[in-house]
Short mmCIF file of C-alpha atoms in Angstrom, two decimals:
data_model
loop_
_atom_site.label_atom_id
_atom_site.label_comp_id
_atom_site.label_asym_id
_atom_site.label_seq_id
_atom_site.Cartn_x
_atom_site.Cartn_y
_atom_site.Cartn_z
CA MET A 28 0.00 0.00 0.00
CA ASP A 29 1.30 3.52 -0.87
CA ARG A 30 2.13 5.78 2.07
CA PRO A 31 0.49 9.26 2.05
CA ASP A 32 2.81 11.99 0.92
CA ALA A 33 3.26 15.38 2.67
CA ASP A 34 0.59 17.17 0.61
CA ASP A 35 -2.01 14.55 1.51
CA ARG A 36 -1.22 14.88 5.21
CA ARG A 37 -1.50 18.69 5.08
CA HIS A 38 -4.87 18.48 3.27
CA ALA A 39 -6.30 16.05 5.81
CA ALA A 40 -5.12 18.23 8.68
CA GLY A 41 -6.82 21.27 7.13
CA GLN A 42 -10.13 19.42 6.80
CA SER A 43 -9.99 18.30 10.43
CA ALA A 44 -9.32 21.84 11.62
CA THR A 45 -12.37 23.29 9.85
CA ALA A 46 -14.84 20.46 10.28
CA GLY A 47 -16.40 21.83 13.48
CA GLN A 48 -16.50 25.49 12.42
CA PRO A 49 -19.78 27.15 11.28
CA ALA A 50 -20.12 28.06 7.63
CA THR A 51 -19.32 31.64 6.79
CA ALA A 52 -20.26 33.89 3.90
CA GLY A 53 -18.99 32.45 0.66
CA GLN A 54 -18.91 28.88 1.98
CA PRO A 55 -21.54 26.22 1.21
CA GLY A 56 -24.43 26.27 3.70
CA ALA A 57 -23.86 29.86 4.87
CA THR A 58 -27.16 31.09 3.38
CA ASP A 59 -29.08 27.84 3.61
CA ARG A 60 -29.94 28.09 7.29
CA VAL A 61 -33.04 30.00 8.53
CA ASP A 62 -32.94 31.65 11.90
CA PRO A 63 -35.68 29.94 13.97
CA ALA A 64 -36.52 33.32 15.50
CA ASP A 65 -37.60 34.57 12.05
CA ARG A 66 -40.16 31.81 11.51
CA PRO A 67 -42.93 33.21 13.75
CA ASN A 68 -42.64 36.62 12.08
CA ARG A 69 -42.85 35.07 8.64
CA ASN A 70 -45.87 33.00 9.66
CA VAL A 71 -47.60 36.08 11.05
CA ALA A 72 -46.92 38.02 7.85
CA ARG A 73 -48.30 35.18 5.72
CA GLY A 74 -51.36 34.94 7.96
CA GLU A 75 -52.03 38.66 7.70
CA ALA A 76 -51.63 38.56 3.93
CA THR A 77 -54.11 35.66 3.67
CA ARG A 78 -56.58 37.42 5.94
CA GLY A 79 -56.37 40.61 3.90
CA GLN A 80 -56.82 38.70 0.65
CA LEU A 81 -59.92 36.94 1.99
CA ILE A 82 -61.46 40.22 3.17
CA ALA A 83 -60.78 41.93 -0.16
CA ILE A 84 -62.33 39.10 -2.18
CA ALA A 85 -65.30 38.74 0.17
CA THR A 86 -65.91 42.50 0.06
CA ARG A 87 -66.27 42.42 -3.69
CA MET A 88 -68.46 39.32 -3.69
CA PHE A 89 -70.75 40.49 -0.89
CA ALA A 90 -71.19 43.81 -2.70
CA GLU A 91 -71.91 42.21 -6.07
CA ARG A 92 -74.03 39.24 -4.97
CA GLY A 93 -75.26 40.08 -1.49
CA TYR A 94 -74.65 38.07 1.64
CA GLU A 95 -77.14 35.27 0.96
CA ASP A 96 -75.93 34.60 -2.58
CA THR A 97 -72.24 34.55 -1.68
CA SER A 98 -71.01 31.11 -0.66
CA ILE A 99 -67.89 30.22 1.28
CA GLU A 100 -66.97 27.88 -1.58
CA ALA A 101 -66.99 30.78 -4.04
CA VAL A 102 -64.69 32.81 -1.80
CA LEU A 103 -62.33 29.84 -1.44
CA ARG A 104 -62.17 29.29 -5.20
CA GLU A 105 -61.45 32.96 -5.84
CA ALA A 106 -58.82 33.19 -3.09
CA GLY A 107 -57.19 29.87 -3.90
CA VAL A 108 -56.92 28.88 -0.24
CA SER A 109 -58.13 25.88 1.72
CA ARG A 110 -61.24 25.78 3.88
CA GLY A 111 -59.02 25.24 6.90
CA SER A 112 -57.05 28.38 6.10
CA LEU A 113 -60.23 30.45 5.89
CA TYR A 114 -61.66 29.03 9.11
CA HIS A 115 -58.37 29.72 10.85
CA HIS A 116 -59.16 33.43 10.44
CA PHE A 117 -62.96 33.42 10.29
CA PRO A 118 -64.91 30.67 12.08
CA SER A 119 -68.04 31.31 10.00
CA LYS A 120 -69.40 33.15 6.99
CA GLU A 121 -71.00 35.65 9.36
CA ALA A 122 -67.60 36.31 10.98
CA LEU A 123 -66.13 36.96 7.53
CA PHE A 124 -68.95 39.41 6.76
CA GLU A 125 -68.40 41.15 10.09
CA ALA A 126 -64.73 41.68 9.25
CA VAL A 127 -65.70 43.05 5.85
CA ALA A 128 -68.26 45.42 7.37
CA GLU A 129 -65.73 46.63 9.92
CA GLU A 130 -63.23 47.41 7.15
CA VAL A 131 -65.82 49.31 5.10
CA GLU A 132 -67.10 51.21 8.14
CA THR A 133 -63.56 52.21 9.08
CA SER A 134 -62.89 53.49 5.57
CA VAL A 135 -66.15 55.48 5.52
CA GLY A 136 -65.38 56.97 8.91
CA ALA A 137 -61.92 58.09 7.83
CA GLN A 138 -63.30 59.72 4.67
CA THR A 139 -66.09 61.58 6.49
CA VAL A 140 -63.67 62.84 9.14
CA ASN A 141 -61.33 64.01 6.39
CA ALA A 142 -64.22 65.84 4.69
CA ALA A 143 -65.18 67.57 7.95
CA SER A 144 -61.66 68.59 8.88
CA GLY A 145 -60.96 72.29 8.47
CA SER A 146 -64.60 73.28 8.98
CA GLU A 147 -65.20 76.61 10.67
CA GLY A 148 -67.24 75.15 13.50
CA PRO A 149 -69.00 72.01 14.75
CA VAL A 150 -72.25 72.64 12.83
CA GLU A 151 -70.29 73.10 9.60
CA ALA A 152 -68.33 69.95 10.41
CA LEU A 153 -71.59 68.02 10.83
CA ARG A 154 -72.83 69.26 7.48
CA ALA A 155 -69.59 68.36 5.66
CA GLY A 156 -69.50 64.91 7.23
CA PHE A 157 -73.16 64.21 6.43
CA VAL A 158 -72.79 65.31 2.80
CA ALA A 159 -69.69 63.15 2.43
CA TRP A 160 -71.59 60.16 3.86
CA ILE A 161 -74.44 60.68 1.40
CA ARG A 162 -71.98 60.59 -1.49
CA LEU A 163 -70.19 57.53 -0.13
CA ALA A 164 -73.51 55.71 0.30
CA GLY A 165 -73.86 55.78 -3.48
CA ASP A 166 -70.93 53.38 -3.68
CA PRO A 167 -72.40 49.89 -4.24
CA VAL A 168 -69.97 48.37 -1.73
CA VAL A 169 -70.97 50.78 1.04
CA GLN A 170 -74.65 50.64 0.18
CA ARG A 171 -74.94 46.87 0.10
CA ILE A 172 -72.70 45.97 3.01
CA LEU A 173 -73.49 48.73 5.51
CA LEU A 174 -77.03 49.83 4.69
CA ILE A 175 -78.77 46.76 3.27
CA ASP A 176 -77.14 43.55 4.51
CA GLY A 177 -75.41 44.85 7.63
CA PRO A 178 -78.39 45.17 9.97
CA SER A 179 -79.95 41.84 8.95
CA VAL A 180 -76.75 39.76 8.90
CA LEU A 181 -75.16 41.12 12.07
CA GLY A 182 -78.38 41.74 13.97
CA TRP A 183 -79.54 45.15 15.15
CA GLU A 184 -77.53 45.20 18.39
CA GLN A 185 -74.20 44.23 16.82
CA TRP A 186 -74.74 46.52 13.85
CA ARG A 187 -75.61 49.36 16.21
CA ALA A 188 -72.49 48.66 18.27
CA MET A 189 -70.42 49.02 15.09
CA GLU A 190 -72.22 52.27 14.28
CA GLU A 191 -71.63 53.41 17.85
CA HIS A 192 -67.91 52.85 17.46
CA HIS A 193 -67.74 54.69 14.15
CA ALA A 194 -70.44 57.01 12.73
CA LEU A 195 -72.70 57.40 15.73
CA GLY A 196 -69.78 58.05 18.04
CA LEU A 197 -68.50 60.81 15.75
CA VAL A 198 -71.91 62.49 15.53
CA ARG A 199 -72.33 62.34 19.28
CA ALA A 200 -68.90 63.89 19.83
CA VAL A 201 -69.68 66.84 17.56
CA LEU A 202 -73.10 67.35 19.16
CA GLN A 203 -71.44 67.44 22.56
CA ILE A 204 -69.28 70.34 21.37
CA ILE A 205 -72.41 72.11 20.14
CA ALA A 206 -74.06 71.52 23.53
CA ASP A 207 -70.99 72.88 25.31
CA GLU A 208 -71.40 76.04 23.24
CA GLY A 209 -74.95 76.39 24.58
CA LYS A 210 -76.70 75.70 21.28
CA MET A 211 -78.64 72.64 22.51
CA ARG A 212 -79.61 70.93 25.73
CA PRO A 213 -76.82 68.57 26.86
CA GLU A 214 -79.23 65.81 27.92
CA LEU A 215 -80.47 65.51 24.33
CA VAL A 216 -77.07 64.79 22.77
CA GLY A 217 -77.42 60.98 22.73
CA THR A 218 -80.98 60.90 21.37
CA LEU A 219 -80.36 63.58 18.76
CA ALA A 220 -77.30 61.71 17.53
CA HIS A 221 -79.54 58.71 16.76
CA VAL A 222 -82.17 60.92 15.10
CA LEU A 223 -79.67 62.73 12.89
CA LEU A 224 -77.82 59.60 11.82
CA ALA A 225 -81.06 57.77 11.01
CA SER A 226 -82.24 60.76 8.97
CA VAL A 227 -79.00 61.03 7.04
CA ASN A 228 -78.95 57.27 6.41
CA GLU A 229 -82.43 57.55 4.89
CA VAL A 230 -81.34 60.43 2.67
CA ALA A 231 -78.30 58.40 1.65
CA LEU A 232 -80.50 55.49 0.57
CA LEU A 233 -82.76 57.84 -1.41
CA VAL A 234 -79.76 59.25 -3.25
CA ALA A 235 -78.21 55.84 -3.86
CA ARG A 236 -81.43 54.46 -5.37
CA SER A 237 -82.31 57.52 -7.44
CA ASP A 238 -82.15 57.44 -11.23
CA ASP A 239 -80.87 61.04 -11.18
CA LYS A 240 -78.20 60.87 -8.51
CA GLU A 241 -76.88 64.39 -9.01
CA ALA A 242 -80.32 65.95 -8.53
CA ALA A 243 -81.01 63.69 -5.57
CA MET A 244 -77.61 64.56 -4.10
CA GLN A 245 -78.34 68.28 -4.35
CA ALA A 246 -81.75 67.83 -2.77
CA GLY A 247 -80.19 65.78 0.02
CA ALA A 248 -77.52 68.41 0.72
CA ASP A 249 -80.15 71.16 0.74
CA THR A 250 -82.27 69.13 3.16
CA ILE A 251 -79.33 68.68 5.52
CA ASP A 252 -78.63 72.42 5.37
CA GLU A 253 -82.23 73.21 6.24
CA LEU A 254 -82.36 70.68 9.05
CA LEU A 255 -79.15 71.88 10.71
CA ARG A 256 -80.09 75.53 10.26
CA ARG A 257 -83.43 75.02 11.99
CA LEU A 258 -81.86 73.01 14.78
CA PHE A 259 -78.90 75.18 15.65
CA ASN A 260 -79.55 78.71 14.43
#
């Protein structure tokens, strides 16, 4: 048998010296390992992306078909996810609708607040917010999900709680400022908030269902002006 020469011995010694060392940049395996600490963050990000995708698809389907005519199977086909993945985020079709309604309500609230910002006073802010809401209610997504299906799918109490958190709460807050200025009795703030929001919702539905939306929009804005003028002037 041939005896190893000097070069062979040096090569074997070098391999032994580096065998227990971790791989570094430029060596095989250096970029193959995944830090276990990163896995939860990646899973959370994937979960949030899936949840957002499901809400976006369900929003469109609920708006186009209505709650009753939108099946979970249709949402799954469109999203390309498993039933288990959907139920991981939403235990029922009603829970999915609730998440959709919450997203739409949040968007409407942000847009009405933006429309009212910069108003000269609380009454002007009410008017700007109400007019913005009437315009937004003409959007088929807003109309179907919040005004038509929302109360029946979620039930009056849950739907009202959502309204309380968003639109009704904003109206009440502005009315409280008006009461603090001495323009209305403070004990009527809560009741008047309900009355005003119900009235504006009805105007919004009239505008949304009108064949001549521009004329109906103008009539609605004029009605709001007249109502607020009589109440607070």
